[in-house]
Structures are given as structure tokens and as C-alpha cells.
JSON list of C-alpha atoms in Angstrom, two decimals:
[
{"chain": "A", "resi": 1, "resn": "MET", "atom": "CA", "xyz": [16.11, -39.13, -14.01]},
{"chain": "A", "resi": 2, "resn": "ARG", "atom": "CA", "xyz": [17.15, -36.57, -11.15]},
{"chain": "A", "resi": 3, "resn": "LEU", "atom": "CA", "xyz": [19.01, -34.33, -12.95]},
{"chain": "A", "resi": 4, "resn": "ALA", "atom": "CA", "xyz": [16.37, -34.07, -15.03]},
{"chain": "A", "resi": 5, "resn": "LEU", "atom": "CA", "xyz": [14.60, -32.70, -12.84]},
{"chain": "A", "resi": 6, "resn": "LEU", "atom": "CA", "xyz": [16.76, -30.23, -11.28]},
{"chain": "A", "resi": 7, "resn": "PRO", "atom": "CA", "xyz": [16.29, -27.16, -14.08]},
{"chain": "A", "resi": 8, "resn": "LEU", "atom": "CA", "xyz": [12.87, -27.65, -12.89]},
{"chain": "A", "resi": 9, "resn": "ALA", "atom": "CA", "xyz": [13.06, -27.65, -8.84]},
{"chain": "A", "resi": 10, "resn": "LEU", "atom": "CA", "xyz": [15.27, -24.56, -9.67]},
{"chain": "A", "resi": 11, "resn": "LEU", "atom": "CA", "xyz": [12.73, -22.96, -12.15]},
{"chain": "A", "resi": 12, "resn": "SER", "atom": "CA", "xyz": [9.43, -23.59, -9.61]},
{"chain": "A", "resi": 13, "resn": "LEU", "atom": "CA", "xyz": [12.10, -21.94, -6.95]},
{"chain": "A", "resi": 14, "resn": "THR", "atom": "CA", "xyz": [12.38, -18.75, -8.66]},
{"chain": "A", "resi": 15, "resn": "ALA", "atom": "CA", "xyz": [8.84, -18.37, -9.75]},
{"chain": "A", "resi": 16, "resn": "CYS", "atom": "CA", "xyz": [7.53, -18.69, -5.93]},
{"chain": "A", "resi": 17, "resn": "ARG", "atom": "CA", "xyz": [10.52, -15.14, -5.48]},
{"chain": "A", "resi": 18, "resn": "ALA", "atom": "CA", "xyz": [8.80, -13.03, -8.34]},
{"chain": "A", "resi": 19, "resn": "ASP", "atom": "CA", "xyz": [7.14, -10.12, -6.88]},
{"chain": "A", "resi": 20, "resn": "GLU", "atom": "CA", "xyz": [3.14, -10.18, -5.97]},
{"chain": "A", "resi": 21, "resn": "SER", "atom": "CA", "xyz": [3.08, -7.01, -4.35]},
{"chain": "A", "resi": 22, "resn": "LEU", "atom": "CA", "xyz": [1.37, -3.73, -5.61]},
{"chain": "A", "resi": 23, "resn": "HIS", "atom": "CA", "xyz": [5.00, -2.91, -6.25]},
{"chain": "A", "resi": 24, "resn": "ALA", "atom": "CA", "xyz": [4.59, -4.33, -9.43]},
{"chain": "A", "resi": 25, "resn": "TYR", "atom": "CA", "xyz": [1.16, -4.53, -10.36]},
{"chain": "A", "resi": 26, "resn": "GLY", "atom": "CA", "xyz": [1.32, -0.62, -11.39]},
{"chain": "A", "resi": 27, "resn": "ALA", "atom": "CA", "xyz": [1.43, 0.78, -7.70]},
{"chain": "A", "resi": 28, "resn": "GLY", "atom": "CA", "xyz": [5.41, 1.23, -7.84]},
{"chain": "A", "resi": 29, "resn": "GLY", "atom": "CA", "xyz": [7.13, 4.38, -8.93]},
{"chain": "A", "resi": 30, "resn": "HIS", "atom": "CA", "xyz": [4.68, 6.75, -8.53]},
{"chain": "A", "resi": 31, "resn": "ILE", "atom": "CA", "xyz": [3.34, 9.02, -5.45]},
{"chain": "A", "resi": 32, "resn": "TRP", "atom": "CA", "xyz": [-0.20, 8.71, -4.55]},
{"chain": "A", "resi": 33, "resn": "HIS", "atom": "CA", "xyz": [-2.27, 11.61, -2.69]},
{"chain": "A", "resi": 34, "resn": "LEU", "atom": "CA", "xyz": [-5.42, 10.76, -0.58]},
{"chain": "A", "resi": 35, "resn": "MET", "atom": "CA", "xyz": [-8.65, 11.46, -2.59]},
{"chain": "A", "resi": 36, "resn": "SER", "atom": "CA", "xyz": [-11.48, 10.21, -0.11]},
{"chain": "A", "resi": 37, "resn": "ILE", "atom": "CA", "xyz": [-12.40, 8.17, 2.88]},
{"chain": "A", "resi": 38, "resn": "ASP", "atom": "CA", "xyz": [-15.01, 6.67, 2.75]},
{"chain": "A", "resi": 39, "resn": "GLY", "atom": "CA", "xyz": [-16.93, 8.69, -0.34]},
{"chain": "A", "resi": 40, "resn": "SER", "atom": "CA", "xyz": [-16.82, 11.52, 1.06]},
{"chain": "A", "resi": 41, "resn": "ALA", "atom": "CA", "xyz": [-13.27, 14.17, -0.68]},
{"chain": "A", "resi": 42, "resn": "THR", "atom": "CA", "xyz": [-10.92, 15.01, 1.82]},
{"chain": "A", "resi": 43, "resn": "GLU", "atom": "CA", "xyz": [-8.35, 18.32, 1.95]},
{"chain": "A", "resi": 44, "resn": "MET", "atom": "CA", "xyz": [-6.20, 16.12, 4.22]},
{"chain": "A", "resi": 45, "resn": "ARG", "atom": "CA", "xyz": [-3.31, 16.13, 3.15]},
{"chain": "A", "resi": 46, "resn": "ALA", "atom": "CA", "xyz": [-0.83, 12.39, 3.13]},
{"chain": "A", "resi": 47, "resn": "THR", "atom": "CA", "xyz": [0.50, 10.37, 0.12]},
{"chain": "A", "resi": 48, "resn": "LEU", "atom": "CA", "xyz": [0.92, 6.58, -0.02]},
{"chain": "A", "resi": 49, "resn": "GLU", "atom": "CA", "xyz": [4.14, 5.29, -2.23]},
{"chain": "A", "resi": 50, "resn": "PHE", "atom": "CA", "xyz": [5.66, 1.81, -2.33]},
{"chain": "A", "resi": 51, "resn": "PRO", "atom": "CA", "xyz": [8.89, 2.86, -2.59]},
{"chain": "A", "resi": 52, "resn": "LYS", "atom": "CA", "xyz": [9.96, -1.13, -3.46]},
{"chain": "A", "resi": 53, "resn": "PRO", "atom": "CA", "xyz": [8.70, -4.89, -3.34]},
{"chain": "A", "resi": 54, "resn": "GLY", "atom": "CA", "xyz": [6.71, -5.15, 0.34]},
{"chain": "A", "resi": 55, "resn": "GLN", "atom": "CA", "xyz": [6.55, -1.97, 1.23]},
{"chain": "A", "resi": 56, "resn": "ILE", "atom": "CA", "xyz": [4.80, 0.97, 2.25]},
{"chain": "A", "resi": 57, "resn": "ALA", "atom": "CA", "xyz": [6.10, 4.28, 2.61]},
{"chain": "A", "resi": 58, "resn": "GLY", "atom": "CA", "xyz": [4.59, 8.20, 2.84]},
{"chain": "A", "resi": 59, "resn": "GLN", "atom": "CA", "xyz": [3.37, 11.35, 4.58]},
{"chain": "A", "resi": 60, "resn": "ALA", "atom": "CA", "xyz": [0.26, 11.50, 6.78]},
{"chain": "A", "resi": 61, "resn": "PRO", "atom": "CA", "xyz": [-0.79, 14.77, 7.72]},
{"chain": "A", "resi": 62, "resn": "CYS", "atom": "CA", "xyz": [2.06, 15.47, 10.39]},
{"chain": "A", "resi": 63, "resn": "ASN", "atom": "CA", "xyz": [4.55, 12.38, 9.89]},
{"chain": "A", "resi": 64, "resn": "ARG", "atom": "CA", "xyz": [6.19, 10.53, 8.30]},
{"chain": "A", "resi": 65, "resn": "TYR", "atom": "CA", "xyz": [5.69, 6.89, 7.71]},
{"chain": "A", "resi": 66, "resn": "SER", "atom": "CA", "xyz": [6.76, 2.84, 6.49]},
{"chain": "A", "resi": 67, "resn": "ALA", "atom": "CA", "xyz": [5.24, -0.23, 7.21]},
{"chain": "A", "resi": 68, "resn": "PRO", "atom": "CA", "xyz": [5.57, -3.93, 5.32]},
{"chain": "A", "resi": 69, "resn": "GLN", "atom": "CA", "xyz": [2.78, -4.54, 2.37]},
{"chain": "A", "resi": 70, "resn": "THR", "atom": "CA", "xyz": [3.73, -8.20, 2.13]},
{"chain": "A", "resi": 71, "resn": "ALA", "atom": "CA", "xyz": [-0.02, -9.28, 1.08]},
{"chain": "A", "resi": 72, "resn": "PRO", "atom": "CA", "xyz": [-0.11, -10.56, -2.85]},
{"chain": "A", "resi": 73, "resn": "TYR", "atom": "CA", "xyz": [-2.18, -8.45, -5.52]},
{"chain": "A", "resi": 74, "resn": "PRO", "atom": "CA", "xyz": [-4.92, -7.73, -5.03]},
{"chain": "A", "resi": 75, "resn": "TRP", "atom": "CA", "xyz": [-5.11, -7.84, -0.91]},
{"chain": "A", "resi": 76, "resn": "PHE", "atom": "CA", "xyz": [-3.88, -5.61, 0.80]},
{"chain": "A", "resi": 77, "resn": "ASP", "atom": "CA", "xyz": [-2.28, -6.21, 4.67]},
{"chain": "A", "resi": 78, "resn": "LEU", "atom": "CA", "xyz": [0.10, -4.26, 6.42]},
{"chain": "A", "resi": 79, "resn": "GLY", "atom": "CA", "xyz": [2.25, -5.15, 8.88]},
{"chain": "A", "resi": 80, "resn": "PRO", "atom": "CA", "xyz": [3.04, -2.36, 12.15]},
{"chain": "A", "resi": 81, "resn": "ILE", "atom": "CA", "xyz": [3.63, 1.30, 10.83]},
{"chain": "A", "resi": 82, "resn": "ALA", "atom": "CA", "xyz": [6.04, 3.72, 12.10]},
{"chain": "A", "resi": 83, "resn": "VAL", "atom": "CA", "xyz": [5.82, 7.01, 12.55]},
{"chain": "A", "resi": 84, "resn": "THR", "atom": "CA", "xyz": [7.55, 9.82, 13.16]},
{"chain": "A", "resi": 85, "resn": "ARG", "atom": "CA", "xyz": [6.94, 11.52, 16.34]},
{"chain": "A", "resi": 86, "resn": "MET", "atom": "CA", "xyz": [6.03, 15.39, 15.57]},
{"chain": "A", "resi": 87, "resn": "ALA", "atom": "CA", "xyz": [3.47, 17.60, 16.34]},
{"chain": "A", "resi": 88, "resn": "CYS", "atom": "CA", "xyz": [1.12, 19.34, 14.69]},
{"chain": "A", "resi": 89, "resn": "PRO", "atom": "CA", "xyz": [-2.81, 20.48, 14.69]},
{"chain": "A", "resi": 90, "resn": "ASP", "atom": "CA", "xyz": [-3.40, 17.91, 12.73]},
{"chain": "A", "resi": 91, "resn": "LEU", "atom": "CA", "xyz": [-3.11, 14.97, 14.42]},
{"chain": "A", "resi": 92, "resn": "ASN", "atom": "CA", "xyz": [-6.86, 13.82, 13.99]},
{"chain": "A", "resi": 93, "resn": "SER", "atom": "CA", "xyz": [-6.70, 13.98, 11.01]},
{"chain": "A", "resi": 94, "resn": "GLU", "atom": "CA", "xyz": [-3.59, 11.55, 11.16]},
{"chain": "A", "resi": 95, "resn": "THR", "atom": "CA", "xyz": [-4.98, 9.36, 13.66]},
{"chain": "A", "resi": 96, "resn": "LEU", "atom": "CA", "xyz": [-8.07, 8.87, 10.88]},
{"chain": "A", "resi": 97, "resn": "PHE", "atom": "CA", "xyz": [-5.77, 8.19, 8.51]},
{"chain": "A", "resi": 98, "resn": "PHE", "atom": "CA", "xyz": [-3.76, 5.54, 10.10]},
{"chain": "A", "resi": 99, "resn": "HIS", "atom": "CA", "xyz": [-7.68, 3.62, 11.33]},
{"chain": "A", "resi": 100, "resn": "THR", "atom": "CA", "xyz": [-9.05, 3.51, 8.26]},
{"chain": "A", "resi": 101, "resn": "LEU", "atom": "CA", "xyz": [-5.33, 2.85, 6.33]},
{"chain": "A", "resi": 102, "resn": "GLU", "atom": "CA", "xyz": [-4.78, 0.15, 8.66]},
{"chain": "A", "resi": 103, "resn": "ALA", "atom": "CA", "xyz": [-8.16, -1.55, 8.20]},
{"chain": "A", "resi": 104, "resn": "MET", "atom": "CA", "xyz": [-8.47, -1.89, 4.25]},
{"chain": "A", "resi": 105, "resn": "THR", "atom": "CA", "xyz": [-7.95, -5.25, 2.81]},
{"chain": "A", "resi": 106, "resn": "LEU", "atom": "CA", "xyz": [-8.59, -4.81, -0.63]},
{"chain": "A", "resi": 107, "resn": "SER", "atom": "CA", "xyz": [-6.71, -3.01, -3.39]},
{"chain": "A", "resi": 108, "resn": "GLU", "atom": "CA", "xyz": [-7.21, -1.42, -6.66]},
{"chain": "A", "resi": 109, "resn": "VAL", "atom": "CA", "xyz": [-4.42, 0.51, -9.58]},
{"chain": "A", "resi": 110, "resn": "LEU", "atom": "CA", "xyz": [-6.61, 1.34, -12.54]},
{"chain": "A", "resi": 111, "resn": "ASP", "atom": "CA", "xyz": [-4.17, 3.79, -14.31]},
{"chain": "A", "resi": 112, "resn": "THR", "atom": "CA", "xyz": [-3.97, 6.72, -12.17]},
{"chain": "A", "resi": 113, "resn": "THR", "atom": "CA", "xyz": [-6.62, 5.67, -9.46]},
{"chain": "A", "resi": 114, "resn": "LEU", "atom": "CA", "xyz": [-5.30, 3.37, -6.63]},
{"chain": "A", "resi": 115, "resn": "VAL", "atom": "CA", "xyz": [-8.87, 2.53, -4.51]},
{"chain": "A", "resi": 116, "resn": "LEU", "atom": "CA", "xyz": [-7.71, 0.04, -0.68]},
{"chain": "A", "resi": 117, "resn": "SER", "atom": "CA", "xyz": [-11.07, -1.47, 0.54]},
{"chain": "A", "resi": 118, "resn": "ASP", "atom": "CA", "xyz": [-12.34, -3.94, 2.75]},
{"chain": "A", "resi": 119, "resn": "GLU", "atom": "CA", "xyz": [-15.03, -6.21, 3.04]},
{"chain": "A", "resi": 120, "resn": "THR", "atom": "CA", "xyz": [-17.52, -3.93, 4.90]},
{"chain": "A", "resi": 121, "resn": "GLY", "atom": "CA", "xyz": [-17.12, -1.19, 2.45]},
{"chain": "A", "resi": 122, "resn": "ARG", "atom": "CA", "xyz": [-14.97, 1.23, 3.68]},
{"chain": "A", "resi": 123, "resn": "GLU", "atom": "CA", "xyz": [-12.48, 2.78, 1.18]},
{"chain": "A", "resi": 124, "resn": "MET", "atom": "CA", "xyz": [-10.13, 5.14, 0.31]},
{"chain": "A", "resi": 125, "resn": "VAL", "atom": "CA", "xyz": [-8.75, 6.47, -3.05]},
{"chain": "A", "resi": 126, "resn": "PHE", "atom": "CA", "xyz": [-5.59, 8.45, -4.00]},
{"chain": "A", "resi": 127, "resn": "ALA", "atom": "CA", "xyz": [-4.43, 9.39, -7.27]},
{"chain": "A", "resi": 128, "resn": "THR", "atom": "CA", "xyz": [-1.16, 10.49, -8.93]},
{"chain": "A", "resi": 129, "resn": "GLN", "atom": "CA", "xyz": [0.07, 12.05, -12.02]},
{"chain": "A", "resi": 130, "resn": "PRO", "atom": "CA", "xyz": [0.02, 9.79, -15.25]}
]
């Protein structure tokens, strides 16, 4: 009887390790370009990538950044953001970008559009090439 349960136990362990991050739900393998914040189009040059499960990276207006993102899709929850420390004239835009990104709690991948949002109605919209 115990030997019969062993394959089931191993199968359940494998199922627990499946990638449930945004990477697996259509966001991986793309460079997402910021299009708008809170419904307003932006000229801010910023990108978001999902280079591997549980990880984000990108280019903010001034600096490169990365952070862990391990919440299962559709949730979005960042760990500490690591940022290079280069000065530039767009540091105010960069501060806005990071504060908004850290506030996001939900995600939705719609073909070439990625929407991050929170429970108050704030949102960031990103787009990529098909």
C-alpha cells in the first residue's frame, strides 16, 4: 500500500513546483514598454522584463533594476528592488515609476498588453511587439 502512494506523493511535489509567475502566463520572453500610468499616456522611457520565473528586470528612466516577483499570477508583489545608482535629469520620473510599480498588486497579460493595477484603481500599462 505504501509503495502505491509513493508515485502520487512524487507527482504532487512536481505539481507544486510549476511556474505560476507572470513569466509563464505570457509575460516572459518580451520587453514591455511603459505606455501609461493611471490612464495618462507617458513619455517616460521605462521597460519591464520577466527574464526567468520569479524575477523582474528592466530599464527605468535612469537606471537598470531587478527584483524578485514570486506571487502567483494574477497577483503581483515585488521584493526589494535593486537599482543601479546613475544620476540623470529624469530622477523625478524614475521615482514616480518605482513608487507606482511597488504599489501594483494585480497583473493581466492581454496578448501584447500588460496591465498592472491595484485595488484603488491605479494602473500601469505596458506594451510589447507581437
